[in-house]
CSV table of C-alpha atoms in Angstrom, one decimal:
chain,number,residue,atom,x,y,z
A,16,ALA,CA,32.7,11.2,6.9
A,17,GLY,CA,33.4,7.5,6.7
A,18,SER,CA,32.0,4.3,5.5
A,19,CYS,CA,32.2,0.5,5.8
A,20,VAL,CA,30.8,-1.6,3.1
A,21,GLY,CA,31.6,-5.0,1.6
A,22,LYS,CA,30.4,-7.4,-1.0
A,23,VAL,CA,28.8,-10.2,0.9
A,24,PRO,CA,26.2,-13.0,0.3
A,25,VAL,CA,22.6,-12.0,1.1
A,26,PRO,CA,21.1,-15.1,2.7
A,27,HIS,CA,17.6,-16.2,1.7
A,28,ARG,CA,14.6,-16.0,4.0
A,29,ASP,CA,13.6,-19.3,5.6
A,30,PRO,CA,10.2,-20.3,4.2
A,31,LYS,CA,9.2,-21.2,7.8
A,32,GLY,CA,10.1,-17.7,8.9
A,33,GLN,CA,13.2,-18.8,10.8
A,34,GLY,CA,16.5,-17.2,10.4
A,35,GLY,CA,17.1,-15.1,7.3
A,36,GLY,CA,19.9,-12.5,7.0
A,37,ALA,CA,21.0,-9.2,5.6
A,38,ALA,CA,23.9,-7.5,4.1
A,39,LEU,CA,25.0,-4.5,6.1
A,40,ALA,CA,26.6,-1.2,5.4
A,41,CYS,CA,27.2,1.5,8.0
A,42,ILE,CA,28.1,5.2,7.3
A,43,LEU,CA,29.3,7.7,9.9
A,44,PHE,CA,28.9,11.4,9.3
A,45,LEU,CA,31.0,13.7,11.5
A,46,MET,CA,30.5,17.5,11.5
A,47,SER,CA,32.3,20.0,13.8
A,48,SER,CA,30.5,22.8,15.3
A,49,SER,CA,22.7,21.1,24.7
A,50,ALA,CA,22.7,17.6,25.0
A,51,PHE,CA,19.2,16.7,24.1
A,52,THR,CA,17.6,14.9,21.1
A,53,LYS,CA,14.2,14.9,19.7
A,54,VAL,CA,12.4,13.6,16.6
A,55,GLU,CA,9.9,16.0,15.0
A,56,LYS,CA,7.4,15.2,12.2
A,57,ILE,CA,7.5,18.2,9.8
A,58,PRO,CA,6.3,19.0,6.3
A,59,TYR,CA,9.1,19.1,3.7
A,60,GLY,CA,8.5,20.8,0.4
A,61,PRO,CA,5.4,19.2,-1.2
A,62,PHE,CA,5.6,16.2,1.2
A,63,PRO,CA,3.4,16.3,4.4
A,64,ALA,CA,5.6,14.0,6.5
A,65,ALA,CA,9.4,14.1,7.0
A,66,TYR,CA,11.2,13.4,10.3
A,67,ARG,CA,13.8,15.9,11.6
A,68,VAL,CA,16.1,14.7,14.3
A,69,GLY,CA,18.2,17.2,16.3
A,70,ASN,CA,20.4,17.5,19.4
A,71,GLY,CA,21.3,21.2,19.3
A,72,ALA,CA,24.6,20.5,17.7
A,73,LEU,CA,23.4,18.7,14.5
A,74,GLU,CA,20.2,18.0,12.7
A,75,PHE,CA,19.1,15.7,9.9
A,76,THR,CA,15.9,15.1,8.0
A,77,VAL,CA,14.6,11.8,6.8
A,78,LEU,CA,12.1,11.8,3.9
A,79,PRO,CA,10.2,8.4,3.7
A,80,ALA,CA,8.3,9.5,0.6
A,81,LEU,CA,11.6,9.5,-1.3
A,82,SER,CA,13.4,6.8,0.6
A,83,ARG,CA,16.4,8.8,1.7
A,84,LEU,CA,18.2,11.1,4.1
A,85,MET,CA,17.3,14.4,2.6
A,86,SER,CA,19.1,17.0,4.7
A,87,GLN,CA,21.9,17.2,7.3
A,88,LYS,CA,23.4,20.4,8.7
A,89,LEU,CA,24.6,22.3,11.7
A,90,PRO,CA,21.8,24.5,13.2
A,91,GLY,CA,21.6,27.5,10.9
A,92,GLY,CA,24.4,26.2,8.7
A,93,PRO,CA,24.5,25.1,5.0
A,94,GLU,CA,23.2,21.8,3.8
A,95,LEU,CA,25.6,18.9,3.6
A,96,PHE,CA,23.7,17.3,0.7
A,97,TRP,CA,22.7,18.7,-2.6
A,98,ASN,CA,18.9,19.0,-2.8
A,99,PRO,CA,17.1,20.0,-6.0
A,100,ASP,CA,14.4,21.9,-4.1
A,101,PHE,CA,16.9,24.1,-2.3
A,102,SER,CA,20.1,24.0,-4.3
A,103,GLY,CA,19.0,25.6,-7.6
A,104,GLY,CA,16.9,23.4,-9.8
A,105,LYS,CA,16.6,19.8,-10.8
A,106,THR,CA,18.8,17.7,-13.0
A,107,LYS,CA,18.3,14.5,-14.9
A,108,PHE,CA,20.5,11.6,-16.2
A,109,GLU,CA,18.7,10.4,-19.4
A,110,SER,CA,15.1,10.1,-18.2
A,111,TRP,CA,16.1,9.6,-14.5
A,112,GLU,CA,15.4,12.6,-12.2
A,113,VAL,CA,18.2,13.1,-9.7
A,114,LEU,CA,16.6,13.7,-6.3
A,115,GLY,CA,19.6,14.6,-4.2
A,116,GLY,CA,20.3,13.6,-0.5
A,117,PHE,CA,21.8,10.4,0.6
A,118,TYR,CA,20.4,7.2,-1.0
A,119,ASN,CA,21.1,3.6,-1.8
A,120,TRP,CA,21.4,1.2,-4.7
A,121,ILE,CA,22.5,-2.4,-5.0
A,122,ALA,CA,25.8,-3.3,-6.7
A,123,PRO,CA,27.3,-4.4,-9.0
A,124,GLN,CA,25.6,-2.3,-11.7
A,125,ASN,CA,26.5,-4.8,-14.4
A,126,GLY,CA,24.2,-7.3,-12.6
A,127,TRP,CA,21.1,-5.2,-12.8
A,128,VAL,CA,18.1,-6.5,-14.8
A,129,ASN,CA,14.8,-5.0,-16.0
A,130,ASP,CA,11.3,-6.2,-15.1
A,131,LYS,CA,11.6,-8.9,-17.8
A,132,GLY,CA,14.8,-10.4,-16.2
A,133,GLU,CA,17.0,-9.1,-19.0
A,134,LEU,CA,20.4,-7.5,-18.2
A,135,SER,CA,20.0,-3.8,-18.1
A,136,ASN,CA,22.4,-1.5,-16.2
A,137,TRP,CA,20.0,1.5,-16.1
A,138,PRO,CA,17.8,2.7,-14.5
A,139,PRO,CA,18.2,1.8,-10.8
A,140,ASP,CA,15.4,-0.1,-9.1
A,141,GLN,CA,12.7,2.3,-7.9
A,142,ASP,CA,11.5,0.2,-5.1
A,143,LEU,CA,14.9,0.2,-3.4
A,144,GLU,CA,16.0,3.8,-4.3
A,145,ARG,CA,13.0,6.2,-4.3
A,146,ASN,CA,9.5,4.7,-3.8
A,147,PRO,CA,7.7,5.6,-0.5
A,148,CYS,CA,8.8,3.7,2.6
A,149,THR,CA,7.2,2.8,5.9
A,150,VAL,CA,8.6,4.6,8.9
A,151,LYS,CA,9.3,3.6,12.5
A,152,ILE,CA,10.6,5.9,15.3
A,153,LEU,CA,12.9,3.6,17.3
A,154,ASP,CA,13.7,6.2,20.0
A,155,ASP,CA,14.2,9.9,20.5
A,156,ARG,CA,17.2,10.0,18.2
A,157,THR,CA,16.7,7.1,15.7
A,158,VAL,CA,14.4,6.8,12.7
A,159,MET,CA,14.1,3.7,10.5
A,160,ILE,CA,12.5,3.5,7.1
A,161,THR,CA,11.8,0.3,5.2
A,162,THR,CA,11.5,0.2,1.4
A,163,PRO,CA,8.9,-1.9,-0.4
A,164,MET,CA,10.2,-5.2,-1.6
A,165,SER,CA,11.7,-4.9,-5.0
A,166,LYS,CA,9.4,-6.6,-7.6
A,167,VAL,CA,12.5,-7.3,-9.7
A,168,TYR,CA,15.0,-8.6,-7.2
A,169,GLY,CA,13.0,-9.7,-4.2
A,170,LEU,CA,15.0,-7.5,-1.8
A,171,HIS,CA,14.3,-4.7,0.5
A,172,PHE,CA,16.3,-2.2,2.6
A,173,ASP,CA,16.0,-1.2,6.2
A,174,LYS,CA,17.6,2.3,6.5
A,175,ILE,CA,18.4,3.4,10.1
A,176,TYR,CA,19.4,7.0,10.8
A,177,ARG,CA,20.7,7.6,14.3
A,178,LEU,CA,22.0,10.9,16.0
A,179,ASP,CA,24.5,11.0,18.8
A,180,PRO,CA,22.9,12.2,22.0
A,181,ALA,CA,25.1,15.3,22.2
A,182,LEU,CA,27.8,15.4,19.6
A,183,PRO,CA,27.5,16.6,16.0
A,184,ARG,CA,27.7,13.1,14.7
A,185,ALA,CA,25.2,10.9,12.9
A,186,GLU,CA,25.3,7.2,12.0
A,187,VAL,CA,23.5,5.5,9.1
A,188,GLU,CA,23.0,1.8,9.0
A,189,ILE,CA,21.7,0.2,5.8
A,190,ARG,CA,20.5,-3.4,5.9
A,191,LEU,CA,19.7,-5.3,2.7
A,192,HIS,CA,17.3,-8.2,3.2
A,193,ASN,CA,16.6,-11.1,0.8
A,194,ASP,CA,12.9,-11.9,0.8
A,195,GLY,CA,13.3,-14.8,-1.6
A,196,LEU,CA,13.9,-18.5,-1.1
A,197,LYS,CA,17.3,-18.6,-2.8
A,198,PRO,CA,20.7,-17.0,-1.8
A,199,VAL,CA,21.8,-14.1,-3.9
A,200,ARG,CA,24.9,-12.0,-4.0
A,201,TRP,CA,24.7,-8.2,-3.9
A,202,SER,CA,26.6,-5.3,-2.3
A,203,ILE,CA,25.1,-2.2,-0.8
A,204,TRP,CA,25.9,0.9,-2.9
A,205,ASN,CA,25.7,4.2,-1.0
A,206,LEU,CA,25.4,7.5,-2.9
A,207,ALA,CA,25.2,11.1,-1.9
A,208,GLY,CA,24.6,14.3,-3.9
A,209,VAL,CA,26.7,17.1,-2.5
A,210,PRO,CA,26.9,20.8,-3.6
A,211,CYS,CA,29.6,21.8,-6.0
A,212,ARG,CA,31.9,23.4,-3.4
A,213,GLY,CA,34.8,22.2,-1.3
A,214,LYS,CA,36.0,18.7,-1.1
A,215,VAL,CA,34.6,15.4,0.1
A,216,PHE,CA,36.8,12.7,1.7
A,217,ILE,CA,35.4,9.2,2.2
A,218,PRO,CA,37.9,6.8,3.7
A,219,GLY,CA,36.8,3.2,3.1
A,220,LEU,CA,37.9,-0.4,3.3
A,221,ASN,CA,39.9,-2.3,0.6
A,222,VAL,CA,37.4,-5.0,-0.3
């Protein structure tokens, strides 16, 4: 697995609808193990709509209702991500229920505020992390979900999940958009819940 992420300014959206910009993080998942891909709409636990993308060598499942990549595995193999519905129960940090999968926050945490604008480093913003997203199928191997605009920060994520046409390789592209009229400065913080077995290596950039 690999990642590229940096702390960059998030440009403001032009009030006339011109320009605008986004911070960007990209993640590459590689798994070792039919060259065809397809996107299937499937039920997932209590949720009626998830999107499974497979190519015969690797498959992943995007769950728009929880704003995340919920599953990734080799066909018939174990899950890469910890999932409370299939990994042996739920867990909480204070009052925050941990949902598993691969998901996204903004950073730094010491800049978080609550809905009153007061500094508060917990909990994460629900609009960006877990509230239901809109979904768009970009092609037969790519799914994009878009979060609601955060009512606190005036930001939203586009989360793009793309499968290689034949190889057991998936790419995740996270775009952070500023919907406000003033520049702000945030990083994209990528998180993943993994089962308590083996080791995880994530090479990154020195930023």
